[in-house]
mmCIF file of C-alpha atoms in Angstrom:
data_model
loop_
_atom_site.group_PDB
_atom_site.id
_atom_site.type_symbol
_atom_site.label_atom_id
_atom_site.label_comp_id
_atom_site.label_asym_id
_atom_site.label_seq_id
_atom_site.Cartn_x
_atom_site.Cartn_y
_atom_site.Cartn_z
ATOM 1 C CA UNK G 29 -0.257 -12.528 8.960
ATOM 2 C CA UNK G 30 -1.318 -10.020 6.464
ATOM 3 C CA UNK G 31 -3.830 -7.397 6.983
ATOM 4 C CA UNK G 32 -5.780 -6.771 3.725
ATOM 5 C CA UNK G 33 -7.589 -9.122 1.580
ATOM 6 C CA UNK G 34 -6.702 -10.386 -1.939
ATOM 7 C CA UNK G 35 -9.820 -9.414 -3.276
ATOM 8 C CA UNK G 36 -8.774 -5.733 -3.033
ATOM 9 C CA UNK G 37 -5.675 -6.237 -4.643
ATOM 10 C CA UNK G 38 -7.404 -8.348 -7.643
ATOM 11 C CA UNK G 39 -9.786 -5.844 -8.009
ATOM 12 C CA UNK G 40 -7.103 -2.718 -8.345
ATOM 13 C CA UNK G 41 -4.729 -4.841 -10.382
ATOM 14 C CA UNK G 42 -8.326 -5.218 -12.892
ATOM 15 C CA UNK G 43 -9.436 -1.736 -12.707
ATOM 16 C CA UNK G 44 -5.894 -0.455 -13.641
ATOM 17 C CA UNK G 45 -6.570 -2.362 -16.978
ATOM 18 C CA UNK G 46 -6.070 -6.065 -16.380
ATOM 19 C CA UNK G 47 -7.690 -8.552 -18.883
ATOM 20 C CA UNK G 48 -6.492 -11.151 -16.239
ATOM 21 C CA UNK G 49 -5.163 -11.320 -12.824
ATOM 22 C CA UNK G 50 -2.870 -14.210 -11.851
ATOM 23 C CA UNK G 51 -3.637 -15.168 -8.061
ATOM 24 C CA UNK G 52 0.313 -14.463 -7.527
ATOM 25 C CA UNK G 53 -0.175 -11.037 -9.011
ATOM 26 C CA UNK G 54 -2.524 -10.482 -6.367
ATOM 27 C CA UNK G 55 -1.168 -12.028 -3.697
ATOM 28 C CA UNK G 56 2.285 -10.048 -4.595
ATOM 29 C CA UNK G 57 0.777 -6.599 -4.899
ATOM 30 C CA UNK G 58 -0.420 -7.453 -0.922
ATOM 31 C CA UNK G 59 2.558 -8.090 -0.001
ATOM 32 C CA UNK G 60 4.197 -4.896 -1.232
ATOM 33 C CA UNK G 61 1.013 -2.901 0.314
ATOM 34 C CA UNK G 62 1.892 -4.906 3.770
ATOM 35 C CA UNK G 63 5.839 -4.066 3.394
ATOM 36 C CA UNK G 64 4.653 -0.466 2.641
ATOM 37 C CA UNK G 65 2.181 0.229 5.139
ATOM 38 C CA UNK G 66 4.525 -1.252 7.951
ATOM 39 C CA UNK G 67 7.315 0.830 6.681
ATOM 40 C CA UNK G 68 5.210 4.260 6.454
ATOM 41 C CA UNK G 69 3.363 3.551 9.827
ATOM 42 C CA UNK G 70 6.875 3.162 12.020
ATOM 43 C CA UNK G 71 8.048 6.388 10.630
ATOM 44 C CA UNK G 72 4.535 7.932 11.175
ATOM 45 C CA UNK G 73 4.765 6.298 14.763
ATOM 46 C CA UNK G 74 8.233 8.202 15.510
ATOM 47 C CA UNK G 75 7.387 11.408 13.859
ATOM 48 C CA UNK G 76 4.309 11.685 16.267
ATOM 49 C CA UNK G 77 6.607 10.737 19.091
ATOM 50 C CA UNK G 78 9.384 13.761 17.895
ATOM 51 C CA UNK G 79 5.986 16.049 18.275
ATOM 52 C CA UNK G 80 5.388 15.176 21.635
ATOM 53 C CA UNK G 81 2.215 13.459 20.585
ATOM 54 C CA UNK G 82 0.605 10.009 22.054
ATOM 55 C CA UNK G 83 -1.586 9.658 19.358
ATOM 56 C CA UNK G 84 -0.556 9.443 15.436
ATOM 57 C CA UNK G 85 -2.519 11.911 13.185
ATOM 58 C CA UNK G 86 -2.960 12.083 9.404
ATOM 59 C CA UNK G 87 -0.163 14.900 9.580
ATOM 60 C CA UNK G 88 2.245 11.975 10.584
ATOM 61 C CA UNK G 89 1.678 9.644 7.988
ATOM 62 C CA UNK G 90 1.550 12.278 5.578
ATOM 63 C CA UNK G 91 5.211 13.332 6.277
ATOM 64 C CA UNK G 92 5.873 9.685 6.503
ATOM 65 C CA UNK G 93 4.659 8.794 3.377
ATOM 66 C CA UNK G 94 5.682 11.640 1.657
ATOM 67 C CA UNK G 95 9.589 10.716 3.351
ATOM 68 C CA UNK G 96 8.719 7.080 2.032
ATOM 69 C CA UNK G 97 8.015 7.489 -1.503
ATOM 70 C CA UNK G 98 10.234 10.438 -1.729
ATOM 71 C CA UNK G 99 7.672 12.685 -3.045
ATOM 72 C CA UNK W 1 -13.979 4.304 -3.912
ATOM 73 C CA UNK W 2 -11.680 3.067 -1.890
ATOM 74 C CA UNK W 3 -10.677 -0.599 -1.951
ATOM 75 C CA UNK W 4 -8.918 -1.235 1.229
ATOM 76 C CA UNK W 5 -10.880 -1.222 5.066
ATOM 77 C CA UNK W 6 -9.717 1.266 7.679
ATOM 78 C CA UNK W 7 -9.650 -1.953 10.368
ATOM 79 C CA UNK W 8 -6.259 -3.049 8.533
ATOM 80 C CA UNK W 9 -4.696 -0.006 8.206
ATOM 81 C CA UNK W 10 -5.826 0.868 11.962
ATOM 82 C CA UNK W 11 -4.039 -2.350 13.085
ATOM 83 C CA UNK W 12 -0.853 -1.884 10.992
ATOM 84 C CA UNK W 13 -0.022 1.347 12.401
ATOM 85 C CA UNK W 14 -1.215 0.159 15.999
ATOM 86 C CA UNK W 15 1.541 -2.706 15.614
ATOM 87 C CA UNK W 16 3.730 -0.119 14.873
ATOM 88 C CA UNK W 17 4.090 1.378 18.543
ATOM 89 C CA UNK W 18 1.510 3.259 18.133
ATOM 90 C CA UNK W 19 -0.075 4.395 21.879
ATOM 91 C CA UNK W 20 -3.112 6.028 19.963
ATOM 92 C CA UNK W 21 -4.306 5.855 16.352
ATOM 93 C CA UNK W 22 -6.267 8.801 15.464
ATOM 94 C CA UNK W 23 -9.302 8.148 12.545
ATOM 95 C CA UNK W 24 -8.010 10.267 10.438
ATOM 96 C CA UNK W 25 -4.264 8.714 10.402
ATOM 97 C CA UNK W 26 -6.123 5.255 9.476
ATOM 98 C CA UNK W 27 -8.105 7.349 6.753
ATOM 99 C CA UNK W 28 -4.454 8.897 5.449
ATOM 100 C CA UNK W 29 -2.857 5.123 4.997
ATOM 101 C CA UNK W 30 -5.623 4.005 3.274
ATOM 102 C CA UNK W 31 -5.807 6.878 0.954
ATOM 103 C CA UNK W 32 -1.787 6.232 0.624
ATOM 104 C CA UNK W 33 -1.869 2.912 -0.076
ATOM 105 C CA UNK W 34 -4.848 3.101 -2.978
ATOM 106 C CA UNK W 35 -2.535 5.307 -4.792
ATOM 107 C CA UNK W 36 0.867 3.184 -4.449
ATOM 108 C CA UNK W 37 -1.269 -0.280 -5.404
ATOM 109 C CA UNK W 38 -2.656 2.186 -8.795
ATOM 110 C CA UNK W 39 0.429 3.089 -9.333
ATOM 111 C CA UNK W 40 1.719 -0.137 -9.268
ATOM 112 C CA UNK W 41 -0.747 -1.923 -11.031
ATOM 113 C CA UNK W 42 -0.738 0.767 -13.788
ATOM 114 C CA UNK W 43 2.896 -0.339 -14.268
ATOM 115 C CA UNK W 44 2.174 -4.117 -14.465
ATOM 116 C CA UNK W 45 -0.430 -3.699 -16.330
ATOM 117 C CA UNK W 46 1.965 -2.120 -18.829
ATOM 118 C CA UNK W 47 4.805 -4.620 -17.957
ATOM 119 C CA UNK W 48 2.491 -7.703 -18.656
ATOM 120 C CA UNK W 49 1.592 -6.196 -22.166
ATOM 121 C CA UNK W 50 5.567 -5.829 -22.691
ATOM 122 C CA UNK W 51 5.687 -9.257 -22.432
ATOM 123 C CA UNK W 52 2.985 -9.981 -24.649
ATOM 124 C CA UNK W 53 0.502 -11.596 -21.957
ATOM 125 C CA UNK W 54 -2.876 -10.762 -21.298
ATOM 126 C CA UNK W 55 -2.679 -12.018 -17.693
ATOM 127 C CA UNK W 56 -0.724 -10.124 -14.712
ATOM 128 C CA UNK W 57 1.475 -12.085 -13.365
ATOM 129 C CA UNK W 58 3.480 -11.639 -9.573
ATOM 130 C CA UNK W 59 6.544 -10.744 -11.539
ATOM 131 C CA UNK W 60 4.882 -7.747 -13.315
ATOM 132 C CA UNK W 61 3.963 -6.404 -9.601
ATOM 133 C CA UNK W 62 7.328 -7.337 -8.618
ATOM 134 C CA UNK W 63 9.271 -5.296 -11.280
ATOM 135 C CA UNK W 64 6.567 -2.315 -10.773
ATOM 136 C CA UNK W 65 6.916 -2.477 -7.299
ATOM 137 C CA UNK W 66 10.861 -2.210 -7.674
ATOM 138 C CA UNK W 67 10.456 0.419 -10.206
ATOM 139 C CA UNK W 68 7.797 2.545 -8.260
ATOM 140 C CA UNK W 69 9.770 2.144 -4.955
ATOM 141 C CA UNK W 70 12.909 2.946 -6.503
ATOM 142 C CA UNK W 71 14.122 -0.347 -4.159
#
């Protein structure tokens, strides 16, 4: 089930420009946000886990992301 | 301002594995995942235009998506 609403994703597809959003535009850009939050957050999980940490910090989802997008 | 809630991006890394999910690692996905769905939209945005339609479609998120995420 996903975690964020359409309306977000119909309102960032707008602001970057949009004259119109198709509901599948929408609904696709949520799904890549889902695919890329899950992805980021396992790495984030394991790189708090290599620091001996219980409890993930910005720190690890930084490096995740960062690892992620390759930036 | 962003777009997204921190509840979602709380859960997502929670379902992750994670023991503990510090506010600020919640704060860092969201702040993430704003810039990848501007980035993305930017580029479908552009995409659509290519094609000579006013309206995004899921295929012009698709194709950014693949282009931003080098996937």
């Amino acid at each position: 089930m996903p975690e964020f609403g359409l309306a977000p994703c119909y309102r960032i597809i707008k602001k970057a420009g949009a004259e119109r959003v198709g509901d599948d535009a929408a609904e696709e850009l949520r799904n890549v946000l889902e695919e890329v939050a899950q992805a980021i957050s396992k790495q984030a999980v394991e790189f708090a886990l290599h620091a001996k940490r219980k409890t993930i910090k910005a720190e690890d989802v930084r490096l995740a992301a960062k690892n992620f997008l390759g930036k």
